[in-house]
Short mmCIF file of C-alpha atoms in Angstrom, two decimals:
data_model
loop_
_atom_site.label_atom_id
_atom_site.label_comp_id
_atom_site.label_asym_id
_atom_site.label_seq_id
_atom_site.Cartn_x
_atom_site.Cartn_y
_atom_site.Cartn_z
CA UNK A 234 -33.16 -2.59 25.28
CA UNK A 235 -33.24 -6.18 24.06
CA UNK A 236 -30.02 -8.23 24.17
CA UNK A 237 -30.26 -8.73 20.39
CA UNK A 238 -30.51 -5.01 19.72
CA UNK A 239 -27.63 -4.34 22.13
CA UNK A 240 -25.48 -6.92 20.34
CA UNK A 241 -26.33 -5.30 17.01
CA UNK A 242 -25.27 -1.87 18.20
CA UNK A 243 -22.04 -3.22 19.63
CA UNK A 244 -21.35 -5.11 16.36
CA UNK A 245 -21.94 -1.97 14.28
CA UNK A 246 -19.72 0.00 16.64
CA UNK A 247 -16.87 -2.44 16.16
CA UNK A 248 -17.52 -2.75 12.45
CA UNK A 249 -17.61 0.97 11.77
CA UNK A 250 -14.58 1.48 13.97
CA UNK A 251 -12.70 -0.97 11.78
CA UNK A 252 -13.45 0.92 8.57
CA UNK A 253 -10.59 2.89 7.11
CA UNK A 254 -8.26 1.56 9.82
CA UNK A 255 -4.72 2.78 9.08
CA UNK A 256 -2.10 0.16 8.28
CA UNK A 257 -0.25 -0.64 11.55
CA UNK A 258 3.56 -0.15 11.30
CA UNK A 259 5.83 -2.90 10.00
CA UNK A 260 6.88 -4.02 13.50
CA UNK A 261 3.44 -5.71 13.72
CA UNK A 262 4.00 -7.66 10.51
CA UNK A 263 6.40 -9.78 8.49
CA UNK A 264 7.08 -7.53 5.51
CA UNK A 265 7.57 -3.90 4.49
CA UNK A 266 5.68 -3.09 1.28
CA UNK A 267 6.79 -0.56 -1.33
CA UNK A 268 5.06 0.83 -4.45
CA UNK A 269 7.48 2.59 -6.79
CA UNK A 270 6.49 4.56 -9.92
CA UNK A 271 8.94 5.83 -12.58
CA UNK A 272 9.01 9.16 -14.31
CA UNK A 273 7.77 9.66 -17.87
CA UNK A 274 5.42 12.63 -18.26
CA UNK A 275 2.04 11.83 -19.83
CA UNK A 276 3.13 8.19 -20.07
CA UNK A 277 2.25 8.02 -16.38
CA UNK A 278 -1.12 6.89 -17.70
CA UNK A 279 0.46 3.43 -18.21
CA UNK A 280 1.34 2.65 -14.52
CA UNK A 281 -1.83 4.34 -13.33
CA UNK A 282 -3.87 1.99 -15.50
CA UNK A 283 -2.01 -0.99 -14.09
CA UNK A 284 -2.72 0.27 -10.57
CA UNK A 285 -6.44 0.30 -11.30
CA UNK A 286 -6.29 -3.49 -11.57
CA UNK A 287 -4.44 -3.86 -8.26
CA UNK A 288 -6.76 -1.40 -6.52
CA UNK A 289 -9.82 -3.36 -7.70
CA UNK A 290 -8.26 -6.65 -6.57
CA UNK A 291 -7.68 -5.24 -3.09
CA UNK A 292 -11.14 -3.62 -2.90
CA UNK A 293 -12.64 -7.00 -3.77
CA UNK A 294 -11.22 -8.19 -0.43
CA UNK A 295 -12.09 -5.06 1.52
CA UNK A 296 -13.99 -2.25 -0.23
CA UNK A 297 -13.19 0.23 2.53
CA UNK A 298 -9.47 0.28 1.79
CA UNK A 299 -7.14 2.09 -0.64
CA UNK A 300 -3.61 1.46 -1.81
CA UNK A 301 -2.28 3.59 1.02
CA UNK A 302 -3.78 1.03 3.44
CA UNK A 303 -1.44 -1.67 2.04
CA UNK A 304 1.82 0.02 1.11
CA UNK A 305 4.21 1.27 3.82
CA UNK A 306 5.89 3.41 1.21
CA UNK A 307 4.74 4.95 -2.06
CA UNK A 308 7.64 6.33 -4.04
CA UNK A 309 7.68 8.17 -7.32
CA UNK A 310 9.82 10.37 -9.56
CA UNK A 311 8.51 13.15 -11.81
CA UNK A 312 5.06 12.05 -13.09
CA UNK A 313 5.40 9.10 -10.68
CA UNK A 314 6.00 11.58 -7.88
CA UNK A 315 2.85 13.51 -8.76
CA UNK A 316 0.95 10.25 -8.82
CA UNK A 317 2.38 9.10 -5.48
CA UNK A 318 1.29 12.36 -3.84
CA UNK A 319 -2.21 12.01 -5.26
CA UNK A 320 -2.54 8.45 -3.91
CA UNK A 321 -1.21 9.31 -0.46
CA UNK A 322 -2.65 12.77 0.24
CA UNK A 323 -5.72 12.74 2.45
CA UNK A 324 -9.10 13.68 1.02
CA UNK A 325 -10.47 16.91 2.47
CA UNK A 326 -13.92 15.34 2.90
CA UNK A 327 -12.55 12.24 4.66
CA UNK A 328 -8.98 12.32 6.02
CA UNK A 329 -8.90 8.50 6.05
CA UNK A 330 -9.40 8.41 2.24
CA UNK A 331 -6.84 9.27 -0.42
CA UNK A 332 -7.27 12.35 -2.59
CA UNK A 333 -7.35 10.20 -5.74
CA UNK A 334 -7.90 6.56 -6.67
CA UNK A 335 -5.85 5.13 -9.57
CA UNK A 336 -8.91 5.42 -11.80
CA UNK A 337 -9.28 9.08 -10.90
CA UNK A 338 -5.53 9.61 -11.58
CA UNK A 339 -6.03 8.39 -15.16
CA UNK A 340 -8.98 10.71 -15.61
CA UNK A 341 -6.96 13.59 -14.16
CA UNK A 342 -4.21 13.04 -16.71
CA UNK A 343 -6.66 12.76 -19.59
CA UNK A 344 -8.55 15.84 -18.57
CA UNK A 345 -5.63 18.09 -17.64
CA UNK A 346 -2.82 16.76 -19.83
CA UNK A 347 -3.63 19.04 -22.83
CA UNK A 348 -3.41 22.12 -20.53
CA UNK A 349 -0.30 20.98 -18.67
CA UNK A 350 1.50 20.44 -22.00
CA UNK A 351 0.01 23.47 -23.79
CA UNK A 352 2.65 25.08 -26.02
CA UNK A 353 3.61 28.67 -25.49
CA UNK A 354 2.22 31.25 -27.86
CA UNK A 355 4.49 31.82 -30.86
CA UNK A 356 4.63 35.52 -29.88
CA UNK A 357 5.80 34.69 -26.37
CA UNK A 358 9.33 36.18 -26.11
CA UNK A 359 10.28 33.31 -23.78
CA UNK A 360 10.37 29.95 -25.56
CA UNK A 361 12.58 28.00 -23.14
CA UNK A 362 11.59 25.92 -21.31
CA UNK A 363 8.99 24.51 -23.64
CA UNK A 364 6.07 25.02 -21.21
CA UNK A 365 5.62 27.79 -18.64
CA UNK A 366 4.30 25.37 -16.00
CA UNK A 367 1.64 27.79 -14.76
CA UNK A 368 -1.32 25.47 -15.24
CA UNK A 369 0.39 22.57 -13.48
CA UNK A 370 1.51 24.87 -10.63
CA UNK A 371 -2.00 26.36 -10.16
CA UNK A 372 -3.66 22.99 -10.34
CA UNK A 373 -1.29 21.35 -7.87
CA UNK A 374 -1.81 24.16 -5.35
CA UNK A 375 -5.57 24.03 -5.85
CA UNK A 376 -5.99 20.31 -5.23
CA UNK A 377 -3.28 19.82 -2.58
CA UNK A 378 -3.83 23.12 -0.80
CA UNK A 379 -1.73 23.40 2.43
CA UNK A 380 -1.25 19.69 2.97
CA UNK A 381 2.29 18.82 4.06
CA UNK A 382 4.41 15.71 3.90
CA UNK A 383 3.74 14.72 7.53
CA UNK A 384 -0.03 14.53 6.79
CA UNK A 385 0.06 11.77 4.21
CA UNK A 386 -1.83 8.50 4.67
CA UNK A 387 1.42 6.50 4.28
CA UNK A 388 5.12 7.23 3.87
CA UNK A 389 6.23 8.97 0.69
CA UNK A 390 9.73 8.87 -0.80
CA UNK A 391 10.07 11.44 -3.59
CA UNK A 392 13.45 12.15 -5.28
CA UNK A 393 14.19 15.65 -6.60
CA UNK A 394 17.39 17.38 -7.70
CA UNK A 395 18.46 20.83 -6.36
CA UNK A 396 20.01 22.85 -9.17
CA UNK A 397 21.58 25.36 -6.85
CA UNK A 398 23.12 22.89 -4.39
CA UNK A 399 23.96 20.35 -7.16
CA UNK A 400 22.77 17.28 -5.28
CA UNK A 401 19.61 15.18 -4.88
CA UNK A 402 17.02 16.06 -2.29
CA UNK A 403 14.88 13.12 -1.12
CA UNK A 404 11.53 14.09 0.43
CA UNK A 405 10.75 11.25 2.78
CA UNK A 406 8.49 10.92 5.82
CA UNK A 407 11.30 8.92 7.45
CA UNK A 408 13.65 11.91 7.24
CA UNK A 409 11.28 14.25 9.06
CA UNK A 410 12.50 12.89 12.41
CA UNK A 411 15.79 14.72 11.94
CA UNK A 412 15.30 17.00 8.90
CA UNK A 413 12.25 19.09 9.69
CA UNK A 414 12.87 21.47 6.78
CA UNK A 415 11.80 18.64 4.45
CA UNK A 416 8.24 18.83 5.73
CA UNK A 417 7.26 20.86 2.72
CA UNK A 418 3.86 21.31 1.11
CA UNK A 419 2.94 18.39 -1.12
CA UNK A 420 2.33 20.82 -3.98
CA UNK A 421 5.91 22.05 -3.76
CA UNK A 422 7.28 18.48 -3.68
CA UNK A 423 5.14 17.46 -6.68
CA UNK A 424 6.14 20.49 -8.70
CA UNK A 425 9.79 20.01 -7.80
CA UNK A 426 10.07 16.37 -8.79
CA UNK A 427 8.28 17.03 -12.07
CA UNK A 428 10.23 20.08 -13.23
CA UNK A 429 11.83 18.32 -16.18
CA UNK A 430 14.66 20.39 -17.74
CA UNK A 431 13.71 21.91 -21.16
CA UNK A 432 10.08 21.14 -20.47
CA UNK A 433 9.29 23.08 -17.28
CA UNK A 434 11.05 25.75 -15.22
CA UNK A 435 12.72 24.69 -12.02
CA UNK A 436 10.54 25.08 -8.91
CA UNK A 437 11.82 27.52 -6.32
CA UNK A 438 10.40 27.82 -2.80
CA UNK A 439 11.42 28.16 0.81
CA UNK A 440 10.46 25.95 3.74
CA UNK A 441 11.52 26.27 7.35
CA UNK A 442 14.18 28.78 6.37
CA UNK A 443 15.72 26.57 3.72
CA UNK A 444 15.66 27.58 0.02
CA UNK A 445 15.04 25.02 -2.72
CA UNK A 446 15.59 25.27 -6.49
CA UNK A 447 14.32 21.90 -7.67
CA UNK A 448 14.50 20.14 -11.00
CA UNK A 449 13.18 16.81 -12.17
CA UNK A 450 13.82 13.93 -9.81
CA UNK A 451 14.86 11.92 -12.84
CA UNK A 452 18.23 13.68 -12.66
CA UNK A 453 18.79 11.65 -9.47
CA UNK A 454 16.65 8.54 -10.01
CA UNK A 455 14.09 8.18 -12.79
CA UNK A 456 13.34 4.75 -11.34
CA UNK A 457 13.04 5.50 -7.58
CA UNK A 458 12.77 1.88 -6.43
CA UNK A 459 16.30 1.73 -5.06
CA UNK A 460 15.88 5.04 -3.24
CA UNK A 461 12.68 3.70 -1.59
CA UNK A 462 14.35 0.40 -0.68
CA UNK A 463 17.27 2.27 0.85
CA UNK A 464 14.96 4.41 3.02
CA UNK A 465 13.12 1.27 4.18
CA UNK A 466 16.32 -0.63 5.05
CA UNK A 467 17.68 2.36 6.95
CA UNK A 468 14.52 2.65 8.99
CA UNK A 469 13.19 -0.91 9.29
CA UNK A 470 16.32 -3.00 9.69
CA UNK A 471 16.19 -6.45 8.15
CA UNK A 472 12.45 -6.67 7.60
CA UNK A 473 11.60 -8.56 4.45
CA UNK A 474 10.60 -6.28 1.56
CA UNK A 475 7.74 -6.55 -0.92
CA UNK A 476 8.37 -4.28 -3.90
CA UNK A 477 6.09 -3.39 -6.81
CA UNK A 478 7.94 -1.26 -9.38
CA UNK A 479 6.04 0.28 -12.33
CA UNK A 480 7.60 1.77 -15.43
CA UNK A 481 6.19 4.20 -18.05
CA UNK A 482 7.38 2.40 -21.18
CA UNK A 483 10.65 1.99 -23.02
CA UNK A 484 11.36 2.31 -26.74
CA UNK A 485 14.58 1.47 -28.58
CA UNK A 486 15.66 5.10 -28.58
CA UNK A 487 14.87 7.47 -25.69
CA UNK A 488 15.26 11.24 -25.61
CA UNK A 489 15.96 12.20 -22.03
CA UNK A 490 16.03 15.94 -22.74
CA UNK A 491 13.39 16.34 -25.46
CA UNK A 492 13.20 15.88 -29.21
CA UNK A 493 15.06 17.30 -32.19
CA UNK A 494 12.99 20.47 -32.12
CA UNK A 495 14.14 21.14 -28.56
CA UNK A 496 17.86 21.36 -29.41
CA UNK A 497 17.89 25.12 -28.78
CA UNK A 498 16.38 24.65 -25.32
CA UNK A 499 18.82 21.82 -24.60
CA UNK A 500 21.82 23.92 -25.57
CA UNK A 501 20.67 26.82 -23.44
CA UNK A 502 19.88 24.62 -20.45
CA UNK A 503 23.22 22.71 -20.72
CA UNK A 504 25.19 25.96 -20.92
CA UNK A 505 23.58 27.19 -17.72
CA UNK A 506 23.59 23.90 -15.83
CA UNK A 507 26.81 22.12 -16.73
CA UNK A 508 27.47 21.09 -13.15
CA UNK A 509 23.99 19.66 -12.82
CA UNK A 510 24.32 17.67 -16.05
CA UNK A 511 27.75 16.31 -15.13
CA UNK A 512 26.50 15.15 -11.76
CA UNK A 513 23.37 13.53 -13.26
CA UNK A 514 25.30 11.96 -16.13
CA UNK A 515 27.41 9.88 -13.80
CA UNK A 516 24.39 8.65 -11.90
CA UNK A 517 23.64 6.07 -14.59
CA UNK A 518 20.37 4.18 -14.00
CA UNK A 519 21.57 0.71 -12.95
CA UNK A 520 18.72 0.28 -10.53
CA UNK A 521 18.02 -3.28 -11.72
CA UNK A 522 21.64 -4.17 -11.16
CA UNK A 523 21.69 -2.89 -7.57
CA UNK A 524 18.31 -4.44 -6.76
CA UNK A 525 19.69 -7.79 -7.85
CA UNK A 526 21.77 -7.80 -4.63
CA UNK A 527 18.51 -7.68 -2.66
CA UNK A 528 16.18 -9.75 -4.89
CA UNK A 529 17.13 -12.62 -4.76
CA UNK A 530 20.56 -12.05 -3.22
CA UNK A 531 19.14 -11.21 0.21
CA UNK A 532 15.35 -11.56 -0.13
CA UNK A 533 13.12 -13.96 -2.13
CA UNK A 534 12.92 -13.14 -5.86
CA UNK A 535 9.13 -13.42 -5.62
CA UNK A 536 9.12 -10.27 -3.44
CA UNK A 537 10.05 -8.10 -6.41
CA UNK A 538 7.60 -7.43 -9.26
CA UNK A 539 8.58 -5.08 -12.07
CA UNK A 540 5.91 -4.22 -14.65
CA UNK A 541 7.19 -2.36 -17.71
CA UNK A 542 6.40 -2.13 -21.43
CA UNK A 543 9.80 -2.85 -22.98
CA UNK A 544 8.62 -2.42 -26.57
CA UNK A 545 6.65 0.80 -26.53
CA UNK A 546 5.51 2.00 -29.94
CA UNK A 547 7.82 4.90 -30.91
CA UNK A 548 4.74 6.98 -31.74
CA UNK A 549 4.04 7.10 -27.98
CA UNK A 550 7.60 7.93 -26.96
CA UNK A 551 7.17 11.69 -26.32
CA UNK A 552 6.44 12.42 -22.68
CA UNK A 553 4.46 15.54 -23.60
CA UNK A 554 2.12 14.22 -26.29
CA UNK A 555 -1.20 14.88 -24.52
CA UNK A 556 -3.40 14.44 -27.56
CA UNK A 557 -6.56 12.45 -26.92
CA UNK A 558 -5.44 9.82 -29.41
CA UNK A 559 -2.10 9.29 -27.68
CA UNK A 560 -3.52 9.26 -24.17
CA UNK A 561 -6.09 6.66 -25.22
CA UNK A 562 -3.30 4.56 -26.74
CA UNK A 563 -1.29 4.84 -23.50
CA UNK A 564 -4.28 3.62 -21.51
CA UNK A 565 -4.57 0.64 -23.87
CA UNK A 566 -0.86 -0.11 -23.31
CA UNK A 567 -1.50 -0.26 -19.60
CA UNK A 568 -4.45 -2.64 -20.06
CA UNK A 569 -2.49 -4.84 -22.47
CA UNK A 570 0.41 -5.06 -20.02
CA UNK A 571 -1.84 -7.01 -17.66
CA UNK A 572 -2.09 -9.79 -20.26
CA UNK A 573 1.63 -9.96 -20.93
CA UNK A 574 4.01 -12.33 -19.18
CA UNK A 575 5.98 -10.99 -16.24
CA UNK A 576 9.43 -9.91 -17.36
CA UNK A 577 12.57 -9.78 -15.31
CA UNK A 578 15.79 -8.00 -16.20
CA UNK A 579 18.94 -10.04 -16.83
CA UNK A 580 21.50 -7.86 -15.04
CA UNK A 581 24.35 -9.22 -17.17
CA UNK A 582 22.84 -8.51 -20.59
CA UNK A 583 20.31 -5.86 -19.43
CA UNK A 584 17.68 -7.61 -21.52
CA UNK A 585 14.32 -8.76 -20.08
CA UNK A 586 13.26 -12.39 -20.04
CA UNK A 587 9.78 -13.84 -19.48
CA UNK A 588 8.46 -15.72 -16.44
CA UNK A 589 5.59 -18.25 -16.43
CA UNK A 590 2.78 -15.94 -15.25
CA UNK A 591 1.03 -12.86 -16.53
CA UNK A 592 1.27 -9.46 -14.89
CA UNK A 593 -2.40 -9.74 -13.89
CA UNK A 594 -1.77 -13.09 -12.20
CA UNK A 595 1.27 -11.64 -10.42
CA UNK A 596 -0.79 -8.69 -9.21
CA UNK A 597 -3.50 -11.05 -7.94
CA UNK A 598 -0.83 -12.90 -5.91
CA UNK A 599 0.56 -9.62 -4.66
CA UNK A 600 -2.94 -8.56 -3.57
CA UNK A 601 -3.23 -11.79 -1.60
CA UNK A 602 0.03 -11.13 0.19
CA UNK A 603 -0.74 -7.46 0.87
CA UNK A 604 -4.14 -8.33 2.29
CA UNK A 605 -2.71 -11.14 4.45
CA UNK A 606 -0.02 -8.82 5.75
CA UNK A 607 -2.57 -6.14 6.65
CA UNK A 608 -4.77 -8.64 8.46
CA UNK A 609 -1.78 -9.99 10.34
CA UNK A 610 -0.76 -6.55 11.55
CA UNK A 611 -4.26 -5.68 12.62
CA UNK A 612 -4.53 -8.92 14.57
CA UNK A 613 -1.16 -8.52 16.29
CA UNK A 614 -1.91 -4.92 17.17
CA UNK A 615 -5.22 -5.96 18.67
CA UNK A 616 -3.51 -8.75 20.67
CA UNK A 617 -0.93 -6.32 21.99
CA UNK A 618 -3.69 -4.28 23.55
CA UNK A 619 -4.60 -7.25 25.67
CA UNK A 620 -7.65 -8.52 23.83
CA UNK A 621 -8.48 -10.89 21.04
CA UNK A 622 -9.38 -9.79 17.50
CA UNK A 623 -13.11 -8.95 17.40
CA UNK A 624 -13.82 -11.56 14.75
CA UNK A 625 -12.50 -14.28 17.09
CA UNK A 626 -14.82 -13.20 19.94
CA UNK A 627 -18.03 -13.80 18.01
#
């Protein structure tokens, strides 16, 4: 065999071996990276569309990678929880690849949304909750199969709320070290965090001898960013944090438990779950306020990027409007968000103010930092093994 051919085979061996390389743990790098996605039903199309841009920016640097190769934690509540699971679950045909890309997530919503939010028949004797949840349950089990939390491509942090125990349940890979009963099927976690009261029935299941009766994670944290940050700080000490937090749109008036035509369902649900409502009511969403103690109180302000549509058209407010027209409009909102200026919340007035860059520019900068962090970790891990990075040996 000629030396040139031998070198070529060795090069290909190294090159192929580097494809789909998992992200080394944070102890090899300088930052811990978090992607957080809010709840909001079909409005999840908005953050998914934003993520398409970031995914493309990262693939331009390395086409073999996915979002799970750059984020140490993907956290989501409700529809954000479903999306997080889809982005972190391994693909059955290639365990190093995610089950869905952001682009495929958008197509999943647009294809299945009408069936997920299909009204009950008027002759159905059961009219509460608004949807029976059967299609979502069957679809989640079909695509996620038997995959469990400990098999994800990166760490997940998914808030839910247990109606029976009257307290939040946080499904987190970090917690599996001591709480093995949380190693549930991803389908059960996704169905639990998205079981919005008055819209879907609570999700009941057992795992490792522990019974769960889960409702929407929004009862604990509709914006799960602070939950994810807490998990990271508890498990990674004082490592600097990079946080990308994505919202699903805000209008002037928000109906947390459905519209005016759902008053009957609301009254029934509240009468049966007064303790749950009281607990959730006092957990006011002041996530921005708390995060202000970390960004920039402890960490650089540039480490926190929040992308949200603060002036969503009221016609797109309903979280269960899965008409083609509305879903197309939501996708357009996500695309237009990229052209808007970055907004940051004033934690005194709770009003957003603009910065001097667009969301697309901020995502480009974030992609640069995520890529540099990944390369740094790969290099340091290689050096720890006693060698030099392959690229430096050529």
